[in-house]
PDB file of C-alpha atoms in Angstrom:
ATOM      1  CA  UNK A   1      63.089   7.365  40.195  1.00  0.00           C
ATOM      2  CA  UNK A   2      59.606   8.308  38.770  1.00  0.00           C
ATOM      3  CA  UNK A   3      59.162  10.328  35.499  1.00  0.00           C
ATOM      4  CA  UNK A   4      56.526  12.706  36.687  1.00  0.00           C
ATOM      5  CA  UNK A   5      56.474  14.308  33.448  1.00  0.00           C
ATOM      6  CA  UNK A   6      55.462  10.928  32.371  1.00  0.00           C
ATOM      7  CA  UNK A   7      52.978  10.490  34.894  1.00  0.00           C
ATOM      8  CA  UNK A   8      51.382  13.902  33.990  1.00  0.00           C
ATOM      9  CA  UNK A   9      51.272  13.101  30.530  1.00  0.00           C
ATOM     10  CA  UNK A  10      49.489   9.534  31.356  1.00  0.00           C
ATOM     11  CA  UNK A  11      46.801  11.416  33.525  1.00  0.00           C
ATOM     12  CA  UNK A  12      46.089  14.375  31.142  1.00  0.00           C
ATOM     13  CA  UNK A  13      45.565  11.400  28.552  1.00  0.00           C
ATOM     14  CA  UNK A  14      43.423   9.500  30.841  1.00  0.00           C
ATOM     15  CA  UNK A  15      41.265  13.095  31.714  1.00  0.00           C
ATOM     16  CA  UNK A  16      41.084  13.599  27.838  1.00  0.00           C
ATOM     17  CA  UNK A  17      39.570   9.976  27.022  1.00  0.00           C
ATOM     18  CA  UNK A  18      37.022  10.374  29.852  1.00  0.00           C
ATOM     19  CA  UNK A  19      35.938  13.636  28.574  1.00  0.00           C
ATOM     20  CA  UNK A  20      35.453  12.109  25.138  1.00  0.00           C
ATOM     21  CA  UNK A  21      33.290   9.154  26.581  1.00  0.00           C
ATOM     22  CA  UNK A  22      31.148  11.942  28.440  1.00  0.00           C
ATOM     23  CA  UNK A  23      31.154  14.018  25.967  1.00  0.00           C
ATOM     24  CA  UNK A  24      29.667  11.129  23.335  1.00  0.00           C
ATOM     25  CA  UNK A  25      27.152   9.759  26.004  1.00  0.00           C
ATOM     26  CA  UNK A  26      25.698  13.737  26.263  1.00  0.00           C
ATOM     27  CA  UNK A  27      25.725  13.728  22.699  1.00  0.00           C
ATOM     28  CA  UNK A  28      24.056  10.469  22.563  1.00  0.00           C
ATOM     29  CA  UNK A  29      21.539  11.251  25.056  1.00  0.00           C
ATOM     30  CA  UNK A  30      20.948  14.198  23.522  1.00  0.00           C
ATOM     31  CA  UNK A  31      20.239  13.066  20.053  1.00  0.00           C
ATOM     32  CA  UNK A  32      17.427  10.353  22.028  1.00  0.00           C
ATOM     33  CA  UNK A  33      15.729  12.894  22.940  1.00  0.00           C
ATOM     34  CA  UNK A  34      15.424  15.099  20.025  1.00  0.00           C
ATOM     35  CA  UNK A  35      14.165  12.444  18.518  1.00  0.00           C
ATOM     36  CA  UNK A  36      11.233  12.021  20.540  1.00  0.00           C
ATOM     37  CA  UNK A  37      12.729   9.564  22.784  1.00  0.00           C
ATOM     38  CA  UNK A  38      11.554   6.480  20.709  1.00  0.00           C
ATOM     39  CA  UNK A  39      12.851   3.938  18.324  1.00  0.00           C
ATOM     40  CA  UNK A  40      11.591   4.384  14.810  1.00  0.00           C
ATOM     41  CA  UNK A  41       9.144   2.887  13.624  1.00  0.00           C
ATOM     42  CA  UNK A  42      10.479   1.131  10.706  1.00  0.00           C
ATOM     43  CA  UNK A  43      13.078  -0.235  13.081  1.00  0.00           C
ATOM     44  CA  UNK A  44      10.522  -1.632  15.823  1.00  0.00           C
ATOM     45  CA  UNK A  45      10.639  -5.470  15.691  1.00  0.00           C
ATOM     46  CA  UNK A  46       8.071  -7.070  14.071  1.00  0.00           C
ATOM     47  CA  UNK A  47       5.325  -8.693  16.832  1.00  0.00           C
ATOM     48  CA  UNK A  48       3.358 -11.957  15.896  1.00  0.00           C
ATOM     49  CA  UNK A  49       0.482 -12.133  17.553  1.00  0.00           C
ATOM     50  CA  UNK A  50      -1.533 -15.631  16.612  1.00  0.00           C
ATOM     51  CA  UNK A  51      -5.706 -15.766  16.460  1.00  0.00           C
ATOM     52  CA  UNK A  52      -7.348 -18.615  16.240  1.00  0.00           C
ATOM     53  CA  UNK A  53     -10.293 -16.352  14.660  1.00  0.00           C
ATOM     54  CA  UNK A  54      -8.346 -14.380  12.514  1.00  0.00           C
ATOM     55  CA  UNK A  55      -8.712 -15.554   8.769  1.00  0.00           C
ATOM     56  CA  UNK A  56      -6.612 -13.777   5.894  1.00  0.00           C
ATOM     57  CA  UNK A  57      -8.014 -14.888   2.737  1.00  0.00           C
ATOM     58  CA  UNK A  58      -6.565 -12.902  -0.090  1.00  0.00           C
ATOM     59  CA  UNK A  59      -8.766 -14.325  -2.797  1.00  0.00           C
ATOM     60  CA  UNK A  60     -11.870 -12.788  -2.574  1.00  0.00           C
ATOM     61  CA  UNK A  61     -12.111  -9.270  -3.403  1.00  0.00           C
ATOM     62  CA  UNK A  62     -12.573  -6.303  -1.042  1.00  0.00           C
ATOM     63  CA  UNK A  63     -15.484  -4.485  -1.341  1.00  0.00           C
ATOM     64  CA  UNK A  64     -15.403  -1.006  -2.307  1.00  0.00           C
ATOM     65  CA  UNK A  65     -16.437   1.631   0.847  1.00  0.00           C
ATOM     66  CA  UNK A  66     -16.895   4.526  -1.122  1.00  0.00           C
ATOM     67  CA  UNK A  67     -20.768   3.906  -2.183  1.00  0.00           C
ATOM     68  CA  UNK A  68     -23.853   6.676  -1.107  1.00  0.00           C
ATOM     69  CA  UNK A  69     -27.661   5.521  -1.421  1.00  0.00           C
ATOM     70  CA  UNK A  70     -27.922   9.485  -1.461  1.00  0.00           C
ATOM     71  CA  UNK A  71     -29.413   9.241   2.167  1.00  0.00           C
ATOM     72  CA  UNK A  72     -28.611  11.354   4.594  1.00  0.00           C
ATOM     73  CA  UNK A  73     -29.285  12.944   8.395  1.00  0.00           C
ATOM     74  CA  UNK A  74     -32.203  10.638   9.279  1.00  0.00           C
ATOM     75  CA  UNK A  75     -35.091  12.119  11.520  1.00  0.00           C
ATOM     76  CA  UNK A  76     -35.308   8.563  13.241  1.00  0.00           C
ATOM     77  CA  UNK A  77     -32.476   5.860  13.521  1.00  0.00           C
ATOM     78  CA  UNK A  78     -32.234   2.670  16.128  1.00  0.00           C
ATOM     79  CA  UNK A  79     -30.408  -0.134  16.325  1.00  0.00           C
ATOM     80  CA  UNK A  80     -32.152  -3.600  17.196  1.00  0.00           C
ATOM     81  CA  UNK A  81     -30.597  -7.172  18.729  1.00  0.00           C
ATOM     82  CA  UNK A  82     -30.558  -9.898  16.737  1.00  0.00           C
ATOM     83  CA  UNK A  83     -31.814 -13.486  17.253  1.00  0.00           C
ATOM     84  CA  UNK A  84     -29.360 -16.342  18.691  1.00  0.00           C
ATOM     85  CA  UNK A  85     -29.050 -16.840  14.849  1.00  0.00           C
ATOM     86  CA  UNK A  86     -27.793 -12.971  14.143  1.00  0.00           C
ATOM     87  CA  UNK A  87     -31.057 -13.363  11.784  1.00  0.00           C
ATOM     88  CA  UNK A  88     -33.897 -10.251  11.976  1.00  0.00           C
ATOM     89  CA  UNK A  89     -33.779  -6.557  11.635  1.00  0.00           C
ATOM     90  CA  UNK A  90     -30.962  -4.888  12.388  1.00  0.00           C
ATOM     91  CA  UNK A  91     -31.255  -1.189  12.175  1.00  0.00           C
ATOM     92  CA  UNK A  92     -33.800   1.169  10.744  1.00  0.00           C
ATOM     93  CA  UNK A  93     -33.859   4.735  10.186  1.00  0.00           C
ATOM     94  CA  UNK A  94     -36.572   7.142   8.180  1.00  0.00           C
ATOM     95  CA  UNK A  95     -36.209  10.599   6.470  1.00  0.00           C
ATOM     96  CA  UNK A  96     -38.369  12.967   6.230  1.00  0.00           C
ATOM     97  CA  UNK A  97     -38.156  14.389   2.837  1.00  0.00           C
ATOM     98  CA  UNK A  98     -40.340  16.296   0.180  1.00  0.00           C
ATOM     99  CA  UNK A  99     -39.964  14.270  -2.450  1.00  0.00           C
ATOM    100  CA  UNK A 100     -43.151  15.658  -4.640  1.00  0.00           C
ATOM    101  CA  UNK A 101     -42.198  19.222  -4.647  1.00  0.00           C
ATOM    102  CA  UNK A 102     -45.977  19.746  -2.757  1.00  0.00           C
ATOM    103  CA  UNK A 103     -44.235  21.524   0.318  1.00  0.00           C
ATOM    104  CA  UNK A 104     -45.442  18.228   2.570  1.00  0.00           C
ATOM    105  CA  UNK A 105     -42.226  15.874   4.278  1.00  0.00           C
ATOM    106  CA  UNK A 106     -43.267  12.586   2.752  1.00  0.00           C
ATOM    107  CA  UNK A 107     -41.136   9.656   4.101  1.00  0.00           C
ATOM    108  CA  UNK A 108     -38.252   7.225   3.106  1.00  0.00           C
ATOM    109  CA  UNK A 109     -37.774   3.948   5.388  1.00  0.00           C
ATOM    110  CA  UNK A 110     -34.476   2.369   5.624  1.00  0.00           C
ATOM    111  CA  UNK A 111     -34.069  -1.142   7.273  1.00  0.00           C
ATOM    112  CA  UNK A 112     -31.555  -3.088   7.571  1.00  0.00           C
ATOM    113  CA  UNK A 113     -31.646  -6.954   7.292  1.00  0.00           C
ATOM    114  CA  UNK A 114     -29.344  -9.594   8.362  1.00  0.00           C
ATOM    115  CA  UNK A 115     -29.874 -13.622   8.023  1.00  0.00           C
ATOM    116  CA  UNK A 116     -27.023 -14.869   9.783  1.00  0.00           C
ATOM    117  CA  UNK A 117     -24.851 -15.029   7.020  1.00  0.00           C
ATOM    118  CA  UNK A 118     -21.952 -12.424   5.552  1.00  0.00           C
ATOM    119  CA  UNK A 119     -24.956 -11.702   3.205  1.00  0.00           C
ATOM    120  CA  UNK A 120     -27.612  -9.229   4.139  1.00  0.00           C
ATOM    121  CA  UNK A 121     -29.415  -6.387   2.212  1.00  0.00           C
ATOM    122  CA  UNK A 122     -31.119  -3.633   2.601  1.00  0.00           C
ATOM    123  CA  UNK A 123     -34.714  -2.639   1.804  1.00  0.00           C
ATOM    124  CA  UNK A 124     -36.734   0.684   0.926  1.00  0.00           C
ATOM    125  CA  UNK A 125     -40.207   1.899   1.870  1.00  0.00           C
ATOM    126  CA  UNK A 126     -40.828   5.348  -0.087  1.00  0.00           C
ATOM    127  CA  UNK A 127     -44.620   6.535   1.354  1.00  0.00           C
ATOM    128  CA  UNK A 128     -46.324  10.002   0.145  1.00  0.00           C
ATOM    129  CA  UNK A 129     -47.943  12.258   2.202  1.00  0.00           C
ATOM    130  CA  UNK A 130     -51.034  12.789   1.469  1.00  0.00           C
ATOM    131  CA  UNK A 131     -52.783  15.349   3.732  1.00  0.00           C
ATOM    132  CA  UNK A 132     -51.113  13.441   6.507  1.00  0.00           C
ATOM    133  CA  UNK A 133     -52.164   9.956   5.306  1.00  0.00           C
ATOM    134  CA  UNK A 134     -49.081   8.122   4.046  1.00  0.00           C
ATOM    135  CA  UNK A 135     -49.115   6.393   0.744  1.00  0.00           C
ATOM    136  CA  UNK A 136     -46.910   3.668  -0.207  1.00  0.00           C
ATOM    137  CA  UNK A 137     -45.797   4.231  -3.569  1.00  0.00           C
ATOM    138  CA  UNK A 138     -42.580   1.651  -3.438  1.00  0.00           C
ATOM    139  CA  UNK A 139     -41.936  -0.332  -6.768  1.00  0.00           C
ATOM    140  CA  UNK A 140     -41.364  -4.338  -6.176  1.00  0.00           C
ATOM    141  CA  UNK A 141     -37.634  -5.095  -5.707  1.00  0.00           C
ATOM    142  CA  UNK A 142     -36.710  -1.999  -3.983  1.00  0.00           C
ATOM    143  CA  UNK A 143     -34.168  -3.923  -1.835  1.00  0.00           C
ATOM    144  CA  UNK A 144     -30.356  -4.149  -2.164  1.00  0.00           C
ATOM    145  CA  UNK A 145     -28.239  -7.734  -2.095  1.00  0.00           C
ATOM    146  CA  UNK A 146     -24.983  -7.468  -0.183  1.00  0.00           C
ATOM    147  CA  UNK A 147     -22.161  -9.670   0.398  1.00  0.00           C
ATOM    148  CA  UNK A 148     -18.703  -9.744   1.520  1.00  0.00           C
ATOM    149  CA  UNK A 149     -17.347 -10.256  -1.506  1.00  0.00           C
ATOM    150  CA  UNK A 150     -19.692  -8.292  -4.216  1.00  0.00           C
ATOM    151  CA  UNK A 151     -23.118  -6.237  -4.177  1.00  0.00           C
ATOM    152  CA  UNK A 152     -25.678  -7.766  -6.909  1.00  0.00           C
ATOM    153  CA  UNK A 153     -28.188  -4.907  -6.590  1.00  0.00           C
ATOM    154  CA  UNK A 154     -27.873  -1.460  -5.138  1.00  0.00           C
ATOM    155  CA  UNK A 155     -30.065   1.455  -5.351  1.00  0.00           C
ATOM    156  CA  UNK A 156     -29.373   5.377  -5.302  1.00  0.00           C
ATOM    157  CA  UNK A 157     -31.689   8.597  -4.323  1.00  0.00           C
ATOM    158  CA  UNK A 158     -30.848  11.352  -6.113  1.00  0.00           C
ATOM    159  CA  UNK A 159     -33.112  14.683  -5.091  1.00  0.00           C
ATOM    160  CA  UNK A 160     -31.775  17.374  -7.143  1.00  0.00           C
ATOM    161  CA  UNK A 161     -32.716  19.183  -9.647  1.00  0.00           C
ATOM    162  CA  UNK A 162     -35.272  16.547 -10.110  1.00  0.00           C
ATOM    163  CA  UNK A 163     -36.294  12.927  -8.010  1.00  0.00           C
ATOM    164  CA  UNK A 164     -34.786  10.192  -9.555  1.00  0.00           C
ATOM    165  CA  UNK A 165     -34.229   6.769  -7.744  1.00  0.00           C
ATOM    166  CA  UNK A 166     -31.610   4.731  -9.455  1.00  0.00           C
ATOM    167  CA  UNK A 167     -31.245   0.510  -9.372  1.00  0.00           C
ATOM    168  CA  UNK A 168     -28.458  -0.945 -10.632  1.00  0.00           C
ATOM    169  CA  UNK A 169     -28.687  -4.967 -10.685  1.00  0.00           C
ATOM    170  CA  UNK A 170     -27.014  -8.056 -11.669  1.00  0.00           C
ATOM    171  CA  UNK A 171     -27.726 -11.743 -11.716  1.00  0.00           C
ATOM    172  CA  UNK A 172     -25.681 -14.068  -9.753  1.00  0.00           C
ATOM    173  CA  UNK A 173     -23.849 -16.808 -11.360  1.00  0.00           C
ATOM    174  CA  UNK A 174     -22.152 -19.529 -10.209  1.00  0.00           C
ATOM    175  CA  UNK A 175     -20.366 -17.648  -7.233  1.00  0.00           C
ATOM    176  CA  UNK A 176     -20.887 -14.377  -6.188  1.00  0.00           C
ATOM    177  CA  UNK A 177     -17.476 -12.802  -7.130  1.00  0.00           C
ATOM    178  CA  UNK A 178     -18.159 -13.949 -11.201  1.00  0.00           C
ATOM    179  CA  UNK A 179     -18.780 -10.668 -12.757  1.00  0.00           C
ATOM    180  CA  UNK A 180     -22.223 -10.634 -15.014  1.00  0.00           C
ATOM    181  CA  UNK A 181     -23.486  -8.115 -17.261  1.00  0.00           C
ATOM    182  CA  UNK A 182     -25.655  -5.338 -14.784  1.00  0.00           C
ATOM    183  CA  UNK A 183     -28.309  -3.431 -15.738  1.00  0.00           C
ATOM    184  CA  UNK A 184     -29.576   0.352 -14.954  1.00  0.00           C
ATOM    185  CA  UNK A 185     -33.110   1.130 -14.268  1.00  0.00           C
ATOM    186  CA  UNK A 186     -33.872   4.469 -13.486  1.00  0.00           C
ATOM    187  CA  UNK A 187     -37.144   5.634 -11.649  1.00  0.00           C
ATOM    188  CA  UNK A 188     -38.993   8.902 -11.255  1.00  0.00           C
ATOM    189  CA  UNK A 189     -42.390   9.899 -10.615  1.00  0.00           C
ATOM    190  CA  UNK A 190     -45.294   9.785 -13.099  1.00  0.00           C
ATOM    191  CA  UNK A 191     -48.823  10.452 -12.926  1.00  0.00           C
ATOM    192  CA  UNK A 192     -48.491  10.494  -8.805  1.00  0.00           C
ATOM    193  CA  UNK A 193     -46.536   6.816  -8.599  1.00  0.00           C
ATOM    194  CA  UNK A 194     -42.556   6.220  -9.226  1.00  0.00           C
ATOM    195  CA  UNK A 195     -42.747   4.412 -12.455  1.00  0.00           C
ATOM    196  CA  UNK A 196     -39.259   3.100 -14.281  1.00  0.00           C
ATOM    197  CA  UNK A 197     -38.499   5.503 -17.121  1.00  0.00           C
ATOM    198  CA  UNK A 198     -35.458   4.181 -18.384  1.00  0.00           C
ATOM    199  CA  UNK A 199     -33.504   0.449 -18.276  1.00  0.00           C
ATOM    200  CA  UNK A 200     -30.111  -0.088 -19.724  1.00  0.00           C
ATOM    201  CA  UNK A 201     -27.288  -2.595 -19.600  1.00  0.00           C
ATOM    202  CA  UNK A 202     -23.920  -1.423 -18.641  1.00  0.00           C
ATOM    203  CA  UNK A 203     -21.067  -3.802 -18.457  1.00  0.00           C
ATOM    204  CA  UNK A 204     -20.111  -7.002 -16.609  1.00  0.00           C
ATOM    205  CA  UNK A 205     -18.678  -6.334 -13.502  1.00  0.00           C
ATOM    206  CA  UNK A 206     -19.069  -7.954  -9.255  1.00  0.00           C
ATOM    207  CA  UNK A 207     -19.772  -4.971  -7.492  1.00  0.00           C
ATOM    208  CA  UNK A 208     -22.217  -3.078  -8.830  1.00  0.00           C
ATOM    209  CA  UNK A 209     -21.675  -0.033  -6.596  1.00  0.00           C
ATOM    210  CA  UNK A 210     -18.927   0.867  -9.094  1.00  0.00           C
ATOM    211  CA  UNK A 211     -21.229   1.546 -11.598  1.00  0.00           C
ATOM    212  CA  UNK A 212     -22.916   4.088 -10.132  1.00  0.00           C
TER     213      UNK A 212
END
């Protein structure tokens, strides 16, 4: 003879235990979604992906990003193709500033130079408006050297309260990450030209952008 009392107790057992396994599966479900619906980040599987091209060479120094030449908001800017070599000019752009304090926009050109190489640099053409004739008033060396690794010579406009243009270089020894002692020359104008009015040494370092 069958024990239905046993029977009842097996089925309300059985409901019970499916209820639970719904009950965690909502509760599971539930939780995915709250949290967005995707798997952490720190638990996503790393993904190698091999390059041929890619390089990851720890040794040389990154260079900092963080540098201004004090330009800024050019009235002309264009970009220009390079040679089969990636050798020419790359970019130039030219501002339009008073630079005299004679209420006339005399103008700074910016160009950008690459030779095919990491290296590059840039140079500067500072020309004063005279009655609408522009004079160039640049001082020799009024270029920058740039390379992956460290800058050897930069150069910074300052406009306010007074024009001051200042070149901070270095000479290059043996390899262009070994630090050498750099030196500060500051320009400002004089008798109608930009004429150096003051040249220190600083402190040996790669990059000179940090000194400035």
């Amino acid at each position: 003879m069958v024990d239905i009392k046993s029977v009842n107790e097996n089925k309300g057992s059985t409901t019970l235990t499916v209820l639970l396994i719904v009950m965690l599966l909502i509760i599971g479900i539930l939780i995915y979604f709250l949290a967005g619906g995707k798997i952490p980040e720190n638990n996503k599987p790393a993904i190698a992906v091999d390059s041929p091209n890619q390089t990851f060479d720890t040794d040389i120094p990154q260079r900092s990003s963080t540098f201004n030449d004090g330009l800024r908001n050019p009235n002309f800017s264009e970009q220009y193709e390079l040679n089969e070599f990636g050798e020419g000019v790359a970019s130039k752009e030219i501002f339009d500033i008073d630079i005299n304090g004679d209420g006339h926009k005399d103008r700074i050109t910016k160009t950008k130079n690459e030779n095919g190489t990491p290296h590059f640099y840039y140079e500067y053409k500072i020309e004063l408006n005279n009655n609408g004739t522009f004079v160039d008033i640049t001082p020799n060396g009024f270029r920058t050297t740039e390379g992956v690794e460290c800058a050897l010579q930069k150069l910074q406009f300052i406009f306010k309260p007074e024009f001051r243009i200042i070149k901070i270089s270095r000479n290059w020894e043996e390899t262009w990450e070994n630090p050498t002692i750099a030196t500060k020359t500051v320009y400002a104008f004089s008798d109608g030209n930009l004429k150096e009015i003051s040249k220190t040494e600083t402190k040996s370092v790669c990059d000179v952008s940090e000194l400035f």
